[in-house]
Coordinates of C-alpha atoms in Angstrom, one line a residue:
X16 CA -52.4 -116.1 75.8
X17 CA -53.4 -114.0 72.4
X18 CA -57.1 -112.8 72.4
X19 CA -59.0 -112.8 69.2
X20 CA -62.5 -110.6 68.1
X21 CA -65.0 -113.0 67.4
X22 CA -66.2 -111.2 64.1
X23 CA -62.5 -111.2 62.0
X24 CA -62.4 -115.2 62.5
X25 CA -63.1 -116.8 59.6
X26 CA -64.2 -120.4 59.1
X27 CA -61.5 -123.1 58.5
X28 CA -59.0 -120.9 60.5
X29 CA -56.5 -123.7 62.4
X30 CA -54.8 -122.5 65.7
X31 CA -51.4 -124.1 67.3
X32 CA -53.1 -123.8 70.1
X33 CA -56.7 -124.4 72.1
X34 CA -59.2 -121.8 71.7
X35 CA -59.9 -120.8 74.9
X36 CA -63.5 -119.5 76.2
X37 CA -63.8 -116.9 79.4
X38 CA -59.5 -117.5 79.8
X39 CA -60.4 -121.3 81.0
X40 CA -62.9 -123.5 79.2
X41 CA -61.3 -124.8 76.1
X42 CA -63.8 -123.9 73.8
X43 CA -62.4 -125.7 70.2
X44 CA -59.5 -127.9 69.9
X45 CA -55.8 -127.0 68.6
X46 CA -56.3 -129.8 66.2
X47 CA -59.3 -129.0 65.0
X48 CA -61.0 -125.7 62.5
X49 CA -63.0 -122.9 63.4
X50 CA -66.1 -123.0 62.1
X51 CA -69.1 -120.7 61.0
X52 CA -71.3 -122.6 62.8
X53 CA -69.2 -121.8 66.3
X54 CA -69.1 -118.4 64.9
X55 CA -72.7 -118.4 65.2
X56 CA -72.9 -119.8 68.6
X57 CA -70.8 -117.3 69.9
X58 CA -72.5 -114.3 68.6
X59 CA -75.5 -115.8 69.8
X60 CA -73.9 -116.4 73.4
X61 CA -73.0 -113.0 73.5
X62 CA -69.1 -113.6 73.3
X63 CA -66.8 -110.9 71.1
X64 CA -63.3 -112.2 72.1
X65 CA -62.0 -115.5 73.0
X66 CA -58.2 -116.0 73.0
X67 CA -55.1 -119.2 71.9
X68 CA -52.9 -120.6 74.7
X69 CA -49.7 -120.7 72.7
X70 CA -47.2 -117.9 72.2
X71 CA -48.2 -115.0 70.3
X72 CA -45.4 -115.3 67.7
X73 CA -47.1 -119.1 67.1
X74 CA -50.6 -117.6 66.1
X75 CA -50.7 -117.7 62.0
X76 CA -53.6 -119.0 59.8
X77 CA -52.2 -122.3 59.3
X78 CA -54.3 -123.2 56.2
X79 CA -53.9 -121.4 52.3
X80 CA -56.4 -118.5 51.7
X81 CA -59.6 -119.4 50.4
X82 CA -60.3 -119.1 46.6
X83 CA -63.2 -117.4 45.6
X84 CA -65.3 -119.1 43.1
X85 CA -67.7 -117.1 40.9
X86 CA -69.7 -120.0 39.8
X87 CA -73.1 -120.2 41.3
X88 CA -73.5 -123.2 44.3
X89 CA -76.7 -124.6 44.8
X90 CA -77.4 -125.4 48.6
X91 CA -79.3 -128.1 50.2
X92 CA -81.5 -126.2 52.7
X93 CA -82.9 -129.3 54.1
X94 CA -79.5 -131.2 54.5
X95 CA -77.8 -127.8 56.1
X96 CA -81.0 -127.9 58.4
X97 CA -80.6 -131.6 59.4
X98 CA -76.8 -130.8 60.1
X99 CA -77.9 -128.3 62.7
X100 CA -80.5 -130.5 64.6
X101 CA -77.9 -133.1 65.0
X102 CA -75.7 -130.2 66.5
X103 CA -78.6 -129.0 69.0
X104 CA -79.0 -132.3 70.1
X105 CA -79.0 -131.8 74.0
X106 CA -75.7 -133.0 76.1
X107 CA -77.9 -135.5 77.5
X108 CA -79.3 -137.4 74.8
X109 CA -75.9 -137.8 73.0
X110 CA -74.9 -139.0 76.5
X111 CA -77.4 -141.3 76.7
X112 CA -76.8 -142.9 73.0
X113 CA -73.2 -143.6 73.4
X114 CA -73.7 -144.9 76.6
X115 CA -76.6 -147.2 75.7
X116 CA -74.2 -148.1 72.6
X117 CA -71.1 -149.2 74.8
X118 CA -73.3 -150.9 77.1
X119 CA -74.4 -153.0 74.1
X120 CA -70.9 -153.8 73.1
X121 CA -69.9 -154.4 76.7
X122 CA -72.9 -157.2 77.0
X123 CA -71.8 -158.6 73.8
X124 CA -67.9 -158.7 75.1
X125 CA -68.3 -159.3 78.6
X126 CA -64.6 -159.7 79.3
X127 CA -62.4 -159.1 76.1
X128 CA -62.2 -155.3 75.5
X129 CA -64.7 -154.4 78.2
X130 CA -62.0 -151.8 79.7
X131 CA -61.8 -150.6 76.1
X132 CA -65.2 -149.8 75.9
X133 CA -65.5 -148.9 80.2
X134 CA -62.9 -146.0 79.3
X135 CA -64.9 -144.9 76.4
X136 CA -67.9 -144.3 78.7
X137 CA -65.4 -142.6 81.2
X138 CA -64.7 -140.2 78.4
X139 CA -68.3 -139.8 77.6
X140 CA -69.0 -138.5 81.4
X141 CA -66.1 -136.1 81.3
X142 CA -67.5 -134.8 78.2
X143 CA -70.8 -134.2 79.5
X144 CA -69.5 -132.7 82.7
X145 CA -67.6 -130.2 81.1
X146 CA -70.9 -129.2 79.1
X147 CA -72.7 -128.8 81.8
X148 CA -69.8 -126.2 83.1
X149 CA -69.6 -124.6 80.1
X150 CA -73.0 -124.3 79.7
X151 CA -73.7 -122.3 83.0
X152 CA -70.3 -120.0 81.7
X153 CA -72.1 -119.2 78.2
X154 CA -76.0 -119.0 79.5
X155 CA -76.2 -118.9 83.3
X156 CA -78.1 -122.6 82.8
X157 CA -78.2 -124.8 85.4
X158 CA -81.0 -127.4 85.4
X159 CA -82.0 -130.0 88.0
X160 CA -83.8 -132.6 85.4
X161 CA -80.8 -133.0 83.1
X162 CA -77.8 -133.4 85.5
X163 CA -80.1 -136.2 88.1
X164 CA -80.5 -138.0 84.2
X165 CA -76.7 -138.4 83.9
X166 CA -76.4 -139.2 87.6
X167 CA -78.5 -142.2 87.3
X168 CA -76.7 -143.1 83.6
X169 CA -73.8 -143.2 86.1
X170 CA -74.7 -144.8 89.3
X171 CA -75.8 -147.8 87.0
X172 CA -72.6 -147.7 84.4
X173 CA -70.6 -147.9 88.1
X174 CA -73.0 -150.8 90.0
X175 CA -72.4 -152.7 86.4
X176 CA -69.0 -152.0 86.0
X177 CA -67.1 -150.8 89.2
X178 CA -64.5 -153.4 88.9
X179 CA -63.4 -151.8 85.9
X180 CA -64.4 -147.8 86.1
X181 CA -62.3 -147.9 89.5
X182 CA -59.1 -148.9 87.3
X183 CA -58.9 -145.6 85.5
X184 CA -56.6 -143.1 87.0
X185 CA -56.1 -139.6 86.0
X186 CA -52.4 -139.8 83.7
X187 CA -49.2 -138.0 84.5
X188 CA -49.7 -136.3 81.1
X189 CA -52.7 -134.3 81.9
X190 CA -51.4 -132.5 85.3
X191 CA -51.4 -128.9 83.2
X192 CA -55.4 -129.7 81.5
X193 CA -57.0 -126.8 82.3
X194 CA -60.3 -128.6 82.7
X195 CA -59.0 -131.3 85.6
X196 CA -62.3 -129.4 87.5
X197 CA -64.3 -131.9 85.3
X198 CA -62.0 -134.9 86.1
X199 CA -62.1 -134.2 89.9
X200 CA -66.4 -133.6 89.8
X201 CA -66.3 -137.5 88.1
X202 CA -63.8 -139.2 90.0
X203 CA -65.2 -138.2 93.1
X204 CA -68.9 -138.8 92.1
X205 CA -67.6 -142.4 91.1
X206 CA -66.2 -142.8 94.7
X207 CA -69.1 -141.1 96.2
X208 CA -71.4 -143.8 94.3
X209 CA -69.5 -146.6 95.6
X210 CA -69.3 -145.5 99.0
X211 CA -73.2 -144.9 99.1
X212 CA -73.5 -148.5 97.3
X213 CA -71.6 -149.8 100.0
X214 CA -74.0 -148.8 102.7
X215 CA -76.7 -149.5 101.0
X216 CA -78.3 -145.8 100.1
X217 CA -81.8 -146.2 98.6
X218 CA -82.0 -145.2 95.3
X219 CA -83.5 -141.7 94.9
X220 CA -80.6 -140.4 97.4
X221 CA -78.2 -141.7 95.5
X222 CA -79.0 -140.2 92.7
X223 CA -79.5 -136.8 94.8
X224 CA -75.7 -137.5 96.2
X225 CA -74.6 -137.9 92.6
X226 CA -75.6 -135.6 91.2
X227 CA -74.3 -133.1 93.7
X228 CA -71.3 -134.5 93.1
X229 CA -71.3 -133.9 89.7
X230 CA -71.5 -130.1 90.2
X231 CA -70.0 -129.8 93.3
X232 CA -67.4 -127.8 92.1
X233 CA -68.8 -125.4 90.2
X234 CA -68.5 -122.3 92.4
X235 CA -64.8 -122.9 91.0
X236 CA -65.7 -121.5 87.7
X237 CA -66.6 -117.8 89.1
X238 CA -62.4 -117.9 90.3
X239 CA -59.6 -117.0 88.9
X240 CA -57.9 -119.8 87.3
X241 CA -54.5 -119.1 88.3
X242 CA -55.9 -119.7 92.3
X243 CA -56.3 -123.7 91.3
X244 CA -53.7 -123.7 88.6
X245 CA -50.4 -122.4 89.9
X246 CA -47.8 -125.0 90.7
X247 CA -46.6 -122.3 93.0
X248 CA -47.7 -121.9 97.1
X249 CA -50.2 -119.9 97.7
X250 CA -50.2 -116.9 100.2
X251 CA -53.1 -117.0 102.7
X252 CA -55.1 -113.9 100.8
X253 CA -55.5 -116.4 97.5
X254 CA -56.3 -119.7 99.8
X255 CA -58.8 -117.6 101.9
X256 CA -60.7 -116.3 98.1
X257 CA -60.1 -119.9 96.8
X258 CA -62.0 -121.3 100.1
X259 CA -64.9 -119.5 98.6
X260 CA -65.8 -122.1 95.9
X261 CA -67.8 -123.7 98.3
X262 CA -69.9 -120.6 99.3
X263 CA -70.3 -119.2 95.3
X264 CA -71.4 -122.9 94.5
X265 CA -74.4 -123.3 96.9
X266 CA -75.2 -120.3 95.3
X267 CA -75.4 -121.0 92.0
X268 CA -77.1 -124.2 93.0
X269 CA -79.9 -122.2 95.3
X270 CA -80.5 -119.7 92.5
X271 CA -80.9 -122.6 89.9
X272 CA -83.8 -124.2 92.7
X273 CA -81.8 -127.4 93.3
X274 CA -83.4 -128.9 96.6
X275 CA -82.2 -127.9 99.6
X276 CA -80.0 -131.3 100.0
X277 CA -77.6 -130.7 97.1
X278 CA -77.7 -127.2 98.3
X279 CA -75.8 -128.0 101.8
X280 CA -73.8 -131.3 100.2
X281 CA -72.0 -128.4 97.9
X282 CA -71.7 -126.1 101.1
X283 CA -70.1 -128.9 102.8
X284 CA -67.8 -131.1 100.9
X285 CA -64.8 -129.5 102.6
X286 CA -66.4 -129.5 105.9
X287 CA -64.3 -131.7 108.5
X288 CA -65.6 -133.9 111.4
X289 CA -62.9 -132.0 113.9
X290 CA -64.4 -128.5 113.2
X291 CA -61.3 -127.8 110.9
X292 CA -62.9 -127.4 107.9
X293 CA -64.7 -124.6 105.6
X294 CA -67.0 -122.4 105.3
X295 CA -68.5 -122.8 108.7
X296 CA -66.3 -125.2 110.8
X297 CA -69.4 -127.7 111.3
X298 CA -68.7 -130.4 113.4
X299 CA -69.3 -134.2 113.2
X300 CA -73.4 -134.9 113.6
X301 CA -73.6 -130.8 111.9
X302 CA -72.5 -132.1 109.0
X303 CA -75.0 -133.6 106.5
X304 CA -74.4 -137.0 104.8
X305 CA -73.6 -136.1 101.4
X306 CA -71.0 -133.9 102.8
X307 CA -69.9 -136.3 104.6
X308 CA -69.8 -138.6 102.1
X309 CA -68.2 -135.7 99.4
X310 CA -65.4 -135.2 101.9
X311 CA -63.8 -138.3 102.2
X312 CA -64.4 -138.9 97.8
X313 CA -63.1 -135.5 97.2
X314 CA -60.4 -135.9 99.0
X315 CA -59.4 -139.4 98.1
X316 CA -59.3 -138.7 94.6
X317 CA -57.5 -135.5 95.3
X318 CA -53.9 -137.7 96.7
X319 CA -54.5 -139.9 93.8
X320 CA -54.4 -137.7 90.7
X321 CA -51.5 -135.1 90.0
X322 CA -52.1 -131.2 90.4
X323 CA -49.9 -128.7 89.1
X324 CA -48.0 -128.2 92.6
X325 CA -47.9 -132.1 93.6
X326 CA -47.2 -136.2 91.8
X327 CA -49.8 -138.1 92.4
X328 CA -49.5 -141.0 95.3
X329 CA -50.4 -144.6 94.5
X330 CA -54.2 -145.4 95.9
X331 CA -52.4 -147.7 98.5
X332 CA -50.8 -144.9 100.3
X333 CA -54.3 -143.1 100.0
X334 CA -56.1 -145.9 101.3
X335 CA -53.7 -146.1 103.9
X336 CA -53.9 -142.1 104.8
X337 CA -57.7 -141.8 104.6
X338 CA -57.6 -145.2 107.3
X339 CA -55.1 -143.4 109.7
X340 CA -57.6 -140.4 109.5
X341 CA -55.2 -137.8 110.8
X342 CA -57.0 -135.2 113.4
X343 CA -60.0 -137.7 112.7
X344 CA -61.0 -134.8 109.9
X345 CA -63.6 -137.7 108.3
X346 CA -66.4 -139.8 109.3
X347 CA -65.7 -143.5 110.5
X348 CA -68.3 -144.9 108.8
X349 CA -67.6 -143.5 105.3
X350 CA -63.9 -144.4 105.4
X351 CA -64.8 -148.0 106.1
X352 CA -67.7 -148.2 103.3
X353 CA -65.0 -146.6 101.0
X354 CA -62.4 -149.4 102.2
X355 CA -64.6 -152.3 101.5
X356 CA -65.9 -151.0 98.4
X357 CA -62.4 -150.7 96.7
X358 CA -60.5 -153.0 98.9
X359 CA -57.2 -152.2 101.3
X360 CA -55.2 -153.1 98.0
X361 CA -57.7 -150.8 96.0
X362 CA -58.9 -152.3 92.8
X363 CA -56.5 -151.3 90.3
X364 CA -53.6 -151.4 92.3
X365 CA -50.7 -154.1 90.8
X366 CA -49.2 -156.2 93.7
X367 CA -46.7 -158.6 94.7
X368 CA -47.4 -162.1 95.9
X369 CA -46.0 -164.5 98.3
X370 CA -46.0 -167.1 95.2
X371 CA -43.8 -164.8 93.0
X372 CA -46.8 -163.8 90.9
X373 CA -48.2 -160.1 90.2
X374 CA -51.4 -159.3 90.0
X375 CA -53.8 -156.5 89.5
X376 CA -56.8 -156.4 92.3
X377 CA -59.8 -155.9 90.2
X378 CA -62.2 -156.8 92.5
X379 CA -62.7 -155.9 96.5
X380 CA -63.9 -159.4 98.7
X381 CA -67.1 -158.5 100.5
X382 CA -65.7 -161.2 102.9
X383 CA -62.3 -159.6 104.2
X384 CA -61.0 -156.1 102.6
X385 CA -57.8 -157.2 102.7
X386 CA -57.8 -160.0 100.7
X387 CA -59.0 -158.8 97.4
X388 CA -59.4 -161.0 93.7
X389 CA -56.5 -160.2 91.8
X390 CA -56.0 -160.6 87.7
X391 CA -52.7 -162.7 86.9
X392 CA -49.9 -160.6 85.1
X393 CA -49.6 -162.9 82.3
X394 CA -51.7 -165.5 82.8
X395 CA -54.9 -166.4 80.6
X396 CA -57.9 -169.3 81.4
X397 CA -59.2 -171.1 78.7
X398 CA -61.7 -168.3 77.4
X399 CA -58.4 -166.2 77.1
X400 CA -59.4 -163.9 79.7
X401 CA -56.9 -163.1 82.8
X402 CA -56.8 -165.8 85.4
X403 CA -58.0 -164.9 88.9
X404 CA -57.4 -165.8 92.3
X405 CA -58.8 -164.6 95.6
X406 CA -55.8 -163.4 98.2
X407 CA -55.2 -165.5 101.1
X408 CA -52.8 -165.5 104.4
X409 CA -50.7 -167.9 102.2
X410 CA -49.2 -168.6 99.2
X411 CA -51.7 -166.3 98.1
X412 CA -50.9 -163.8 100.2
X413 CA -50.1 -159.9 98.9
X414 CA -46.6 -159.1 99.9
X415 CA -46.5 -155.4 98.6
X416 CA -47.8 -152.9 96.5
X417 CA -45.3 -152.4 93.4
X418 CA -42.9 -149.0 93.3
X419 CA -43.7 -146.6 90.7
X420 CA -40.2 -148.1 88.6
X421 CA -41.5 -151.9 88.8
X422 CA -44.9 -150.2 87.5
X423 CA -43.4 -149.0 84.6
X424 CA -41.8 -152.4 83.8
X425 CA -45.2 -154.1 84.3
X426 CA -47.1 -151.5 81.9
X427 CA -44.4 -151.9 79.2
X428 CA -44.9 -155.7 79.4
X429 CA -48.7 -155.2 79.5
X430 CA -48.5 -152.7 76.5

């Protein structure tokens, strides 16, 4: 890590490297140029140094020097001043554009690139997620209105398209990403949304729920990053400071006014039902709802997505875990609104069947969670979309979940 004063930069300056913001938000990029208009934000952020997360002996101006022209340029005030009110446009409104856009072309493509265009607005969330984090880093802003406009974007982009959000899984190539905070805080809303779903939540605590779950990580940010990005054990000093997150987030939330229900939900996402949890060992009916609820998302899509110090395991084995409920550390109920809102065979999941076939469960059966609808591996209908069955106790029935080495044959086929 190189640092860099924030008046030598020059615009069009590449770097091998991200440039990286407070030593942890990637603030621009390795692939793309600095900028006099980032320049400009920085200054105005209050920001002299920022530093590259390549070796030192990497960090050379990868473009020619600039040539100096003495002729005289005319410049369009008006289009330079257009330029910029496209850039201020708020995180939420571009949010709320591409969305709308993708939910055009999914109406319009119902089947047939749908998970194309479900992933896109995946992306779109993580984007907005890490603006929001950034955002607090550069101002200390932290508003109420915005983040409860994205949490309803979401809850309905997941109640319209939960069979195929559910099928995206964090990738083996992004265990070192500095910003997985962002991926965790949107994986775990999405879980936290299906779960409430499930049981029915009316709408306005939904959106409450989500969008505590959005930020519900946040205390993470006033950290050291090495705590939550070693690959190495920590000793008990460094768990006990990272076991803080919780505490510095319901304060950032309680000085930013959020009501006093995403206040406790970011207190208590790592609270447990057996007392065992953090910060203040709460206990079972102690415990509020949405961090009751936050628990068992958080730490579902914690065994299913890689960390620095662990593989990530298959959602069948953390289906499986979160049923078995070890030291009964989470709530009964939620664990079974989260089993029959992704199925035992969780949607996503590529299986073996009694007839010989393989299939991919993309949708959970209200009737029996055990018997999910599963996509043929292969097999079109007539509208050239993937043929579907619903699991039975019979030739239908799901013999296994596929190993990680008959999943790589499958997405090699698939690809």
């Amino acid at each position: 890590m190189t640092s860099f004063q924030v008046a030598e930069l020059t615009d069009g300056r590449r770097f091998p490297g991200n440039l990286i913001l407070d030593k942890h938000f990637v603030l621009l990029d390795g692939n793309l140029a600095f900028s006099n208009m980032l320049k400009k934000k920085l200054v105005e952020w209050g920001f002299k140094e920022v530093s590259c997360d390549v070796d030192p002996e990497r960090l050379k101006p990868t473009t020619p020097p600039v040539q100096v022209s003495t002729d005289t340029v005319e410049i369009d005030i008006d289009e330079l001043n257009n330029q910029y009110a496209e850039k201020e446009k708020t995180a939420n409104e571009i949010l709320k554009e591409k969305i709308e856009t993708l939910n055009t072309a999914i109406k319009n493509f119902p089947n047939k690139d749908r998970m194309e265009n479900v992933t896109a607005a995946y992306n779109e969330f993580l984007n907005y997620i890490q603006e929001v984090f950034t955002r607090y880093v550069t101002h200390k802003e932290l508003k109420l209105g915005p983040i409860s406009d994205a949490a309803k974007l979401l809850i309905d982009f997941v109640r319209n398209n939960k069979k195929f959000i559910l099928r995206i899984q964090p990738s083996e190539e992004h265990r070192l990403d500095k910003n997985f905070l962002t991926s965790h805080c949107l994986r775990s809303t999405i879980y936290s949304i299906v779960i409430a779903l499930q049981i029915n939540m009316p709408q306005e605590k939904l959106i409450e729920l989500a969008a505590a779950a959005l930020i519900h990580e946040i205390g993470q940010i006033k950290l050291p990053p090495q705590l939550y990005l070693t690959d190495k054990p920590l000793s008990p000093q460094a768990k006990n400071l990272l076991a803080t997150h919780t505490v510095l987030g319901f304060n950032i939330v309680k000085e930013a006014n959020f009501p006093l229900p995403i206040q406790i939900a970011v207190l208590e996402h790592h609270e447990r039902e057996n007392g065992q949890g953090y910060p203040r060992r709460k206990m079972g009916a102690g415990i509020s709802a949405y961090g009751k609820i936050l628990a068992v998302a958080c730490s579902y899509e914690a065994i299913t997505s890689p960390r620095h110090y662990k593989a990530a395991r298959t959602l069948y084995e953390a289906t499986i875990e979160m049923l078995m409920n070890k030291n009964k550390m989470y709530d009964d109920i939620v664990i079974r609104a989260l089993v029959q809102a992704v199925s035992l065979f969780p949607i996503g999941s590529f299986v073996y069947l009694a007839n010989g076939k393989i299939g991919q469960v993309a949708e959970s059966n209200p009737a029996d969670p055990r018997l999910p609808i599963v996509e043929l591996v292969g097999e079109k209908n007539e509208l050239g979309n993937p043929k579907t069955l619903i699991t039975d106790n019979d030739k239908n029935k799901i013999v296994r979940v596929l190993n990680k080495e008959e999943l790589k044959g499958v997405m090699a086929y698939i690809n």
